[in-house]
Coordinates of C-alpha atoms and ligand atoms in Angstrom, one line a residue:
M21 CA 85.0 89.2 142.1
T22 CA 88.6 88.7 141.0
T23 CA 91.0 91.6 140.4
L24 CA 92.1 91.9 136.8
A25 CA 95.9 91.6 136.6
L26 CA 97.4 94.1 134.2
P27 CA 100.9 94.3 132.7
A28 CA 103.4 96.6 134.3
T29 CA 103.6 100.1 132.7
E30 CA 107.3 99.6 132.5
D31 CA 106.8 96.7 130.1
L32 CA 104.3 98.6 128.0
R33 CA 106.7 101.5 127.8
A34 CA 109.4 99.1 126.5
R35 CA 107.0 97.7 123.9
A36 CA 106.1 101.2 122.7
R37 CA 109.8 102.1 122.5
A38 CA 110.5 99.0 120.5
C39 CA 107.7 99.7 118.0
L40 CA 108.7 103.4 117.6
D41 CA 112.4 102.3 117.1
R42 CA 111.4 99.8 114.4
I43 CA 109.5 102.6 112.6
G44 CA 112.3 105.0 113.1
V45 CA 110.6 107.6 115.3
V46 CA 112.7 109.8 117.5
V47 CA 110.3 110.8 120.4
P48 CA 110.4 114.6 121.0
E49 CA 110.7 114.2 124.8
G50 CA 109.6 117.1 127.1
D51 CA 107.0 117.9 129.7
D52 CA 104.3 119.8 127.8
L53 CA 102.0 116.8 127.6
Y54 CA 102.1 113.0 128.3
A55 CA 101.6 110.0 126.1
R56 CA 99.6 107.6 128.3
T57 CA 98.5 104.0 128.0
P58 CA 94.8 103.3 129.0
I59 CA 95.9 99.7 129.7
T60 CA 97.2 100.9 133.1
G61 CA 96.1 104.5 132.9
E62 CA 99.7 105.5 133.4
D63 CA 102.2 107.8 131.5
L64 CA 104.6 106.3 129.0
F65 CA 106.5 109.4 127.8
G66 CA 106.6 113.1 128.4
L67 CA 106.4 115.0 125.2
K68 CA 107.3 118.4 123.8
G69 CA 104.2 120.1 122.4
S70 CA 103.7 122.5 119.5
G71 CA 102.8 126.2 120.1
T72 CA 101.7 129.0 117.9
A73 CA 105.2 129.5 116.4
E74 CA 105.4 125.8 115.4
T75 CA 101.9 126.0 113.8
E76 CA 102.9 129.2 111.9
A77 CA 106.1 127.6 110.6
A78 CA 104.4 124.3 109.7
V79 CA 101.6 126.1 107.8
A80 CA 104.0 128.4 106.0
A81 CA 106.2 125.4 104.9
A82 CA 103.1 123.4 103.8
H83 CA 101.9 126.4 101.8
E84 CA 105.3 126.9 100.2
T85 CA 105.4 123.2 99.2
F86 CA 101.8 123.4 97.9
L87 CA 102.9 126.0 95.3
T88 CA 104.9 123.2 93.5
W89 CA 103.0 120.2 94.6
R90 CA 99.8 121.4 93.0
S91 CA 101.5 121.3 89.6
T92 CA 102.9 117.8 90.0
P93 CA 100.8 115.5 87.9
A94 CA 98.3 113.7 90.0
P95 CA 99.4 110.2 89.1
R96 CA 102.9 111.2 90.2
R97 CA 101.4 112.5 93.5
G98 CA 100.0 109.0 93.8
D99 CA 103.5 107.6 94.0
V100 CA 104.1 108.9 97.5
V101 CA 100.8 107.3 98.6
R102 CA 101.6 104.0 97.0
R103 CA 105.0 103.9 98.8
F104 CA 103.2 105.0 102.1
G105 CA 100.8 102.1 101.7
D106 CA 103.7 99.7 101.2
L107 CA 105.4 101.0 104.4
V108 CA 102.2 100.6 106.3
R109 CA 102.0 97.0 105.1
E110 CA 105.6 96.4 106.3
H111 CA 104.8 97.9 109.7
H112 CA 101.3 96.6 110.1
D113 CA 102.1 94.9 113.4
D114 CA 104.0 97.8 114.8
L115 CA 101.3 100.3 114.1
A116 CA 98.6 98.0 115.4
E117 CA 100.6 97.4 118.6
L118 CA 101.0 101.2 119.1
I119 CA 97.2 101.6 118.7
T120 CA 96.6 99.0 121.4
L121 CA 99.2 100.6 123.6
E122 CA 98.0 104.1 123.3
V123 CA 94.2 103.9 122.8
G124 CA 93.5 100.4 124.2
K125 CA 91.9 98.7 121.1
I126 CA 92.0 94.9 121.2
G127 CA 94.5 93.4 118.8
A128 CA 91.9 92.4 116.1
E129 CA 90.4 95.9 116.0
A130 CA 93.8 97.6 116.0
Y131 CA 95.0 95.4 113.2
G132 CA 91.7 96.2 111.3
E133 CA 92.4 100.0 111.7
V134 CA 95.8 99.6 110.1
Q135 CA 94.2 97.5 107.3
E136 CA 91.9 100.5 106.7
M137 CA 94.9 102.7 106.2
I138 CA 96.2 100.3 103.6
D139 CA 92.7 100.2 101.9
I140 CA 92.5 104.0 101.7
A141 CA 96.0 104.3 100.4
D142 CA 95.1 101.8 97.6
Y143 CA 91.9 103.8 96.9
A144 CA 93.8 107.1 96.8
V145 CA 96.4 105.7 94.4
G146 CA 93.6 104.7 92.0
L147 CA 91.9 108.1 92.5
S148 CA 95.1 109.8 91.4
R149 CA 94.2 108.7 87.9
Q150 CA 90.6 109.6 88.1
L151 CA 90.3 113.2 89.2
Y152 CA 87.9 114.2 86.5
G153 CA 85.6 117.1 85.6
R154 CA 82.5 117.4 83.4
V155 CA 81.8 118.8 80.0
I156 CA 78.4 120.5 80.1
A157 CA 76.3 121.4 77.1
S158 CA 76.5 125.2 76.5
E159 CA 73.3 127.1 75.5
R160 CA 75.5 129.1 73.0
A161 CA 76.6 127.8 69.6
E162 CA 80.2 126.9 69.3
H163 CA 80.9 127.3 73.0
R164 CA 82.3 124.6 75.2
M165 CA 81.6 124.6 79.0
V166 CA 83.9 122.5 81.2
E167 CA 84.3 122.0 84.9
S168 CA 87.8 121.4 86.3
W169 CA 88.9 120.4 89.7
H170 CA 92.1 122.0 91.1
P171 CA 94.2 121.5 94.3
L172 CA 92.8 123.6 97.2
G173 CA 95.8 124.4 99.4
V174 CA 96.9 123.5 102.9
V175 CA 94.5 121.0 104.6
G176 CA 94.5 121.1 108.4
I177 CA 93.5 117.8 110.0
I178 CA 92.3 117.6 113.6
S179 CA 91.6 114.0 114.6
A180 CA 90.0 112.2 117.5
F181 CA 91.6 109.5 119.8
N182 CA 89.4 106.6 118.8
F183 CA 90.5 106.2 115.2
P184 CA 94.0 107.7 115.7
A185 CA 95.5 106.5 112.5
A186 CA 92.7 105.6 110.0
V187 CA 90.9 109.0 110.1
W188 CA 94.2 110.8 109.4
S189 CA 95.0 108.5 106.5
W190 CA 91.5 108.9 105.0
N191 CA 92.1 112.6 104.9
T192 CA 95.8 112.7 104.1
T193 CA 96.0 110.1 101.3
V194 CA 93.1 111.7 99.4
A195 CA 94.3 115.3 100.1
L196 CA 97.8 114.5 98.8
V197 CA 96.7 113.0 95.5
C198 CA 94.3 116.0 95.1
G199 CA 97.5 118.2 95.2
D200 CA 97.1 119.6 98.7
T201 CA 99.6 119.6 101.5
V202 CA 98.7 118.7 105.1
V203 CA 99.3 119.9 108.6
W204 CA 98.0 117.4 111.2
K205 CA 97.0 118.0 114.8
P206 CA 96.2 114.5 116.2
S207 CA 94.4 113.8 119.5
E208 CA 96.6 114.6 122.5
Q209 CA 95.6 111.1 123.6
A210 CA 97.3 109.5 120.6
S211 CA 100.6 111.4 120.0
L212 CA 102.8 108.3 119.6
I213 CA 100.7 106.8 116.9
A214 CA 100.8 110.2 115.1
L215 CA 104.6 110.3 115.3
A216 CA 104.7 106.8 113.8
C217 CA 102.3 107.7 110.9
D218 CA 104.2 111.0 110.3
R219 CA 107.5 109.1 110.1
L220 CA 106.2 106.6 107.7
L221 CA 104.8 109.3 105.4
A222 CA 108.1 111.2 105.6
R223 CA 110.0 108.0 104.5
A224 CA 107.5 107.5 101.7
A225 CA 108.1 111.1 100.5
E226 CA 111.9 110.6 100.6
E227 CA 111.8 107.3 98.8
S228 CA 109.3 108.4 96.1
G229 CA 110.9 111.8 95.4
A230 CA 108.1 113.9 96.8
P231 CA 109.0 117.0 98.8
A232 CA 109.3 116.6 102.6
G233 CA 107.0 119.6 103.1
I234 CA 103.9 117.9 102.0
H235 CA 103.1 116.8 105.6
H236 CA 103.7 118.4 109.0
L237 CA 102.8 117.2 112.4
L238 CA 101.8 119.3 115.4
I239 CA 101.7 117.7 118.9
G240 CA 99.3 119.2 121.4
G241 CA 95.7 119.6 122.6
R242 CA 92.8 122.0 122.0
E243 CA 95.0 125.1 122.1
T244 CA 97.3 123.8 119.4
G245 CA 94.2 122.8 117.3
E246 CA 92.9 126.4 117.6
T247 CA 96.1 127.8 116.2
L248 CA 95.5 125.6 113.1
V249 CA 91.8 126.5 112.9
D250 CA 92.5 130.3 113.0
N251 CA 95.4 130.2 110.4
P252 CA 94.1 132.0 107.3
R253 CA 96.4 129.9 105.1
V254 CA 94.7 126.7 106.0
A255 CA 92.1 126.4 103.2
L256 CA 90.3 123.4 104.6
V257 CA 90.0 122.3 108.2
S258 CA 89.0 118.7 108.4
A259 CA 88.0 118.1 112.0
T260 CA 86.9 114.8 113.6
G261 CA 85.7 114.7 117.2
S262 CA 82.9 115.5 119.5
V263 CA 79.9 117.8 118.7
P264 CA 81.2 120.5 121.2
M265 CA 84.5 120.5 119.3
G266 CA 82.7 121.0 116.0
R267 CA 80.5 123.7 117.5
A268 CA 83.7 125.6 118.4
V269 CA 85.7 124.9 115.2
G270 CA 83.0 125.3 112.5
P271 CA 82.1 129.0 113.2
R272 CA 85.7 130.0 113.7
V273 CA 86.7 128.6 110.3
A274 CA 83.6 130.1 108.7
A275 CA 84.4 133.5 110.2
R276 CA 87.5 133.7 108.1
F277 CA 85.6 132.1 105.1
G278 CA 87.7 129.0 105.3
R279 CA 86.2 125.6 104.5
S280 CA 85.5 123.0 107.1
L281 CA 84.7 119.3 106.9
L282 CA 83.2 118.1 110.2
E283 CA 83.0 114.5 111.3
L284 CA 81.4 114.7 114.7
G285 CA 79.6 112.5 117.2
G286 CA 76.8 110.0 116.5
N287 CA 73.9 108.4 118.4
N288 CA 73.3 105.4 116.3
A289 CA 70.3 103.1 116.4
A290 CA 69.4 99.6 115.1
I291 CA 65.8 98.5 114.6
I292 CA 65.0 94.8 115.2
T293 CA 61.8 94.0 113.3
P294 CA 59.5 91.0 113.8
S295 CA 61.0 89.3 110.7
A296 CA 64.7 89.9 111.8
D297 CA 67.0 86.9 111.7
L298 CA 68.2 87.0 115.3
E299 CA 71.1 84.6 114.7
L300 CA 72.5 87.3 112.4
A301 CA 71.3 90.3 114.4
L302 CA 72.6 89.3 117.8
P303 CA 76.4 89.1 116.9
A304 CA 76.0 92.2 114.8
V305 CA 74.4 94.2 117.6
L306 CA 77.0 92.9 120.1
F307 CA 80.0 94.0 118.0
A308 CA 78.4 97.4 117.2
A309 CA 77.6 98.1 120.8
V310 CA 80.8 97.0 122.5
G311 CA 83.4 97.0 119.8
T312 CA 86.2 99.5 120.8
A313 CA 84.6 99.4 124.2
G314 CA 81.7 101.5 122.8
Q315 CA 84.1 104.2 121.7
R316 CA 83.4 104.4 118.0
C317 CA 81.5 107.3 116.4
T318 CA 79.3 104.6 114.8
S319 CA 78.9 102.5 118.0
L320 CA 75.4 101.2 118.5
R321 CA 73.8 103.2 121.3
R322 CA 70.0 102.6 120.9
L323 CA 68.4 99.3 120.0
I324 CA 64.8 99.8 118.9
V325 CA 63.0 96.4 119.2
H326 CA 59.6 95.4 118.0
R327 CA 57.3 94.6 121.0
D328 CA 56.8 91.1 119.7
V329 CA 60.5 90.3 119.7
V330 CA 61.6 91.9 123.0
A331 CA 60.8 88.8 125.2
E332 CA 63.1 86.6 123.0
L333 CA 65.8 89.1 122.2
V334 CA 66.5 90.9 125.4
P335 CA 67.4 87.8 127.6
R336 CA 69.7 86.5 124.8
L337 CA 71.3 90.0 124.5
T338 CA 71.9 90.4 128.3
A339 CA 73.3 86.9 128.5
A340 CA 75.8 87.7 125.8
F341 CA 76.7 91.0 127.5
E342 CA 77.3 89.1 130.8
R343 CA 79.8 86.7 129.1
L344 CA 81.8 89.4 127.4
P345 CA 85.5 89.1 128.4
V346 CA 86.7 92.5 129.6
G347 CA 90.4 92.9 130.1
D348 CA 93.9 93.5 128.8
P349 CA 93.6 94.3 125.1
F350 CA 96.8 92.4 124.4
D351 CA 95.1 89.2 125.7
K352 CA 93.8 87.2 122.7
D353 CA 90.6 86.3 124.6
T354 CA 89.6 89.9 125.4
L355 CA 86.7 91.4 123.5
V356 CA 86.4 94.6 125.5
G357 CA 89.5 96.6 126.4
P358 CA 89.8 99.7 128.6
L359 CA 88.1 103.1 128.2
I360 CA 90.5 105.8 127.1
S361 CA 90.5 107.4 130.7
R362 CA 88.4 107.7 133.8
V363 CA 86.4 110.5 132.3
P364 CA 84.0 108.3 130.1
L365 CA 83.7 105.9 133.1
E366 CA 82.2 108.7 135.1
T367 CA 80.1 109.9 132.1
M368 CA 78.7 106.4 131.7
R369 CA 77.9 106.1 135.5
E370 CA 76.1 109.4 135.4
A371 CA 74.1 108.5 132.3
I372 CA 73.0 105.2 133.9
A373 CA 72.0 107.1 137.1
R374 CA 70.0 109.7 135.1
V375 CA 68.3 107.2 132.8
T376 CA 67.2 105.0 135.7
D377 CA 65.9 108.1 137.5
D378 CA 63.8 108.6 134.4
G379 CA 62.3 105.1 134.7
G380 CA 64.9 103.0 132.9
K381 CA 66.0 99.6 134.2
L382 CA 69.6 98.6 134.2
L383 CA 69.6 95.0 133.0
V384 CA 73.3 94.2 133.0
G385 CA 76.8 95.7 133.5
G386 CA 77.8 99.2 134.3
D387 CA 80.2 98.3 137.1
R388 CA 83.8 99.1 137.1
V389 CA 86.2 96.2 136.8
E390 CA 88.7 96.1 139.7
T391 CA 92.3 96.0 138.4
T392 CA 95.8 96.0 139.7
A393 CA 96.3 99.5 138.3
D394 CA 94.3 102.2 140.1
S395 CA 94.2 104.7 137.2
A396 CA 92.9 102.2 134.6
A397 CA 89.2 102.4 133.5
Y398 CA 87.7 99.0 132.6
V399 CA 83.9 98.7 132.7
R400 CA 81.4 95.9 132.1
P401 CA 79.2 96.9 129.1
A402 CA 75.7 97.8 130.1
V403 CA 72.2 97.4 128.8
V404 CA 69.4 99.6 130.0
R405 CA 65.8 99.1 129.1
I406 CA 63.9 102.4 128.8
D407 CA 60.3 102.7 127.6
A408 CA 59.5 106.3 128.7
H409 CA 61.2 109.2 126.9
S410 CA 64.5 110.2 128.6
P411 CA 66.7 113.1 127.4
V412 CA 69.8 111.0 128.3
V413 CA 69.0 108.7 125.3
R414 CA 69.4 111.7 122.9
E415 CA 73.0 112.3 124.1
E416 CA 76.1 110.4 122.9
T417 CA 77.6 108.7 125.9
F418 CA 81.0 107.6 124.6
A419 CA 81.2 104.2 126.4
P420 CA 79.7 100.7 126.1
L421 CA 76.1 101.6 127.1
L422 CA 73.2 100.3 125.1
Y423 CA 69.6 101.5 125.5
V424 CA 66.8 99.2 124.5
L425 CA 63.6 100.8 123.4
T426 CA 60.4 99.2 122.1
Y427 CA 58.1 100.0 119.2
D428 CA 54.8 98.8 117.5
T429 CA 54.9 100.3 114.0
L430 CA 57.7 100.9 111.5
D431 CA 56.8 104.6 111.4
E432 CA 57.2 104.8 115.1
A433 CA 60.6 103.0 115.0
I434 CA 61.8 105.4 112.3
A435 CA 60.6 108.4 114.3
L436 CA 62.5 107.1 117.3
Q437 CA 65.6 106.5 115.3
N438 CA 65.5 110.1 113.9
D439 CA 64.5 111.8 117.2
V440 CA 68.1 112.6 118.2
P441 CA 70.2 115.6 117.3
Q442 CA 73.0 113.4 115.7
G443 CA 72.7 111.7 112.3
L444 CA 75.6 109.4 111.6
S445 CA 74.6 105.7 111.3
A446 CA 71.4 103.6 111.5
S447 CA 70.5 99.9 110.8
I448 CA 67.5 97.8 110.3
F449 CA 67.3 94.0 110.7
T450 CA 64.5 92.7 108.5
Q451 CA 63.6 90.0 106.0
D452 CA 60.9 92.3 104.6
Q453 CA 62.1 94.1 101.5
Q454 CA 59.4 96.8 101.8
E455 CA 60.6 97.7 105.3
A456 CA 64.2 97.8 104.2
E457 CA 63.4 100.0 101.2
I458 CA 61.3 102.4 103.3
F459 CA 64.2 102.6 105.9
M460 CA 66.6 103.6 103.1
S461 CA 64.2 106.0 101.4
A462 CA 63.6 109.8 101.9
V463 CA 61.2 109.0 104.7
G464 CA 63.5 106.5 106.4
A465 CA 66.6 107.0 108.5
D466 CA 68.0 110.6 108.3
T467 CA 71.6 109.5 108.8
G468 CA 74.6 109.5 106.5
L469 CA 75.0 105.7 106.8
V470 CA 71.9 103.5 106.5
N471 CA 72.5 99.7 106.7
V472 CA 70.2 96.7 106.3
N473 CA 71.0 93.5 108.1
L474 CA 74.3 94.7 109.5
G475 CA 75.4 96.8 112.4
T476 CA 75.9 100.5 112.6
S477 CA 79.7 100.4 112.7
G478 CA 82.5 99.1 110.4
A479 CA 82.2 101.1 107.2
E480 CA 84.3 100.4 104.1
V481 CA 86.5 103.1 102.6
G482 CA 84.9 102.9 99.2
G483 CA 81.8 104.7 100.3
A484 CA 81.4 108.3 101.4
F485 CA 81.6 108.4 105.2
G486 CA 79.9 110.9 107.5
G487 CA 76.6 112.1 108.9
E488 CA 74.0 114.7 109.0
K489 CA 72.6 117.2 111.6
E490 CA 75.0 117.6 114.6
T491 CA 77.3 115.0 113.1
G492 CA 78.4 117.9 110.9
G493 CA 77.5 117.1 107.3
G494 CA 81.1 116.2 106.2
R495 CA 82.0 113.3 104.0
A496 CA 85.4 111.6 103.9
C497 CA 86.8 108.5 102.1
G498 CA 85.3 107.1 98.9
S499 CA 82.7 108.0 96.3
D500 CA 82.9 111.7 95.4
A501 CA 84.2 112.8 98.9
W502 CA 87.5 114.0 97.2
H503 CA 85.6 117.0 95.9
A504 CA 85.9 118.5 99.4
Y505 CA 89.7 118.6 99.0
M506 CA 89.7 120.5 95.7
R507 CA 88.3 123.7 94.3
R508 CA 86.1 123.8 91.2
S509 CA 86.3 126.1 88.2
T510 CA 83.7 126.4 85.5
S511 CA 85.2 127.6 82.2
V512 CA 83.5 128.5 79.0
V513 CA 85.4 128.6 75.7
N514 CA 84.0 130.6 72.8
Y515 CA 85.3 129.2 69.4
S516 CA 82.5 130.8 67.3
G517 CA 84.4 133.9 66.5
E518 CA 81.4 136.0 67.5
V519 CA 80.1 137.7 70.6
A520 CA 77.3 135.6 72.1
L521 CA 75.9 136.5 75.5
A522 CA 74.2 134.0 77.8
Q523 CA 70.4 134.3 78.1
N524 CA 70.4 135.6 74.6
I525 CA 71.0 139.1 75.8
S526 CA 71.6 141.7 73.0
F527 CA 74.0 144.4 74.0
S528 CA 74.8 146.2 70.8
Ligands
NAD601 P1 87.3 115.6 121.1 O1 86.3 116.5 120.5 O2 87.6 115.7 122.6 O3 88.7 115.9 120.4 C1 88.9 115.7 119.0 C2 90.1 116.5 118.5 O4 89.7 117.9 118.5 C3 91.3 116.5 119.4 O5 92.5 116.5 118.5 C4 91.3 117.7 120.2 O6 92.5 118.2 120.7 C5 90.7 118.7 119.2 N1 90.0 119.8 119.8 C6 89.1 119.9 120.8 N2 88.5 121.1 120.9 C7 89.1 121.9 119.9 C8 88.9 123.2 119.6 N3 88.1 124.0 120.2 N4 89.6 123.7 118.5 C9 90.5 122.9 117.8 N5 90.7 121.6 118.1 C10 90.0 121.1 119.2 O7 87.0 114.1 120.7 P2 87.6 112.7 121.2 O8 87.2 112.5 122.6 O9 89.0 112.7 120.8 O10 86.9 111.7 120.2 C11 85.6 111.2 120.5 C12 84.5 112.0 119.7 O11 84.8 112.0 118.3 C13 83.2 111.3 119.8 O12 82.2 112.3 119.9 C14 83.1 110.6 118.4 O13 81.7 110.3 118.1 C15 83.7 111.5 117.5 N6 84.2 110.9 116.3 C16 83.5 111.1 115.1 C17 83.9 110.5 114.0 C18 83.2 110.7 112.7 O14 83.7 110.3 111.7 N7 82.0 111.2 112.7 C19 85.1 109.7 114.0 C20 85.7 109.5 115.2 C21 85.3 110.1 116.4

């Protein structure tokens, strides 16, 4: 087995520095935490972190700005987002390069993540002219009942490493047009990308005449996140990350009657039915399982295959896994880049050991790729066939590990899909319309995203994104997800000139 040659960290540091310079970022150097590249697993820069005092100051400034920003007409608020979208277009390559450098996404996926930022900015600009309420029929004569949506306040965003820029932009662009101001605590594994996004938004504010205080960045880990979660002036905490993080954040925000929007872990499944077009299903399954090295919340983790299809599908799948080029994410031929750190490598090894103890059979992959950098974590994506029930399958292992299960009836397949605590994304591959309709119906998949003839990952910004059960119930992006960033008031106007009580109550 040959050793994978990786670029020198020194060269990667120079690349990062050049991207940050082009964007205009001044790196706050210090030794509170380290920006690292998973390409070699080594440090790029030491950074100064934000403590309680910085959080207090950021939230106070965001609140102060909110008091005027909320009264700025929404289409004018859209101007800053329009300019931001233009700046992201200008720096598309720089942002994508930083994403590859800091979280290890291959070029095409990093470029796609930046495209998603542009898409949501376009969406939010349009939304800035469509924040509407309802007029509802009143039961009283000559009364008018209206529902209005108003800005909420300061939105605290906590984001995960694996979509370091897109998730922030889903929240921020929508929150800003809704009239909120933002304080962002990004993943401690993606601070450089956050500095770049913050700088571009600051420039957009400057160039479009919006106040600088609409957005604030905090650099740090869990403790910094907690200062944001506990701050009573943060009206909404939008937190994206693991289920344990949501379990800690949700009750803390609820204890002070704040609002939270939780986007947590998934354990996504695809069902391959006897009528499935395998030419379509195989590449879709492959991308969903190993895209972003299995580190997407929507990554495919469980493949539920009809017993009649297993013999044909599984050998083709394992052969495709065997051929996957694992390596330097800057290399154009690479399809699977590094894991974010050695931690998921260990978690994946443990999961494989546990599932094989439970009767599972490792069909391919799972071995670490030898590299010229000791700290890097590259792994060959694995497929494990498991027929018996194993508790490991119900957990989200955030790495390229796909379990293959078999089924006989559609009811059984749907029950298997739903038999996990998470509820983010599910797919079915079928040419049978009845099966597809059942899968999307109330007795079908219990997830927030339900797809037919496409994989579990790769959502568009126009739809509401999020999931049920332990995934947290939050929705971000399109459709009516903007409601989460606003408060609703119901108003009744009496123009009858007489007293008229609801429910016909007489009180004279
Ligand atoms: P993580 O939970 O380790 O960290 C996420 C963020 O939460 C980080 O910024 C971290 O500093 C912060 N944090 C952690 N504990 C906290 C606490 N107690 N209080 C306040 N902040 C806290 O997750 P990760 O490893 O960065 O990302 C991977 C996880 O995120 C996976 O489980 C993945 O499925 C999930 N994810 C979900 C979605 C979604 O939309 N549903 C999107 C992306 C990632």
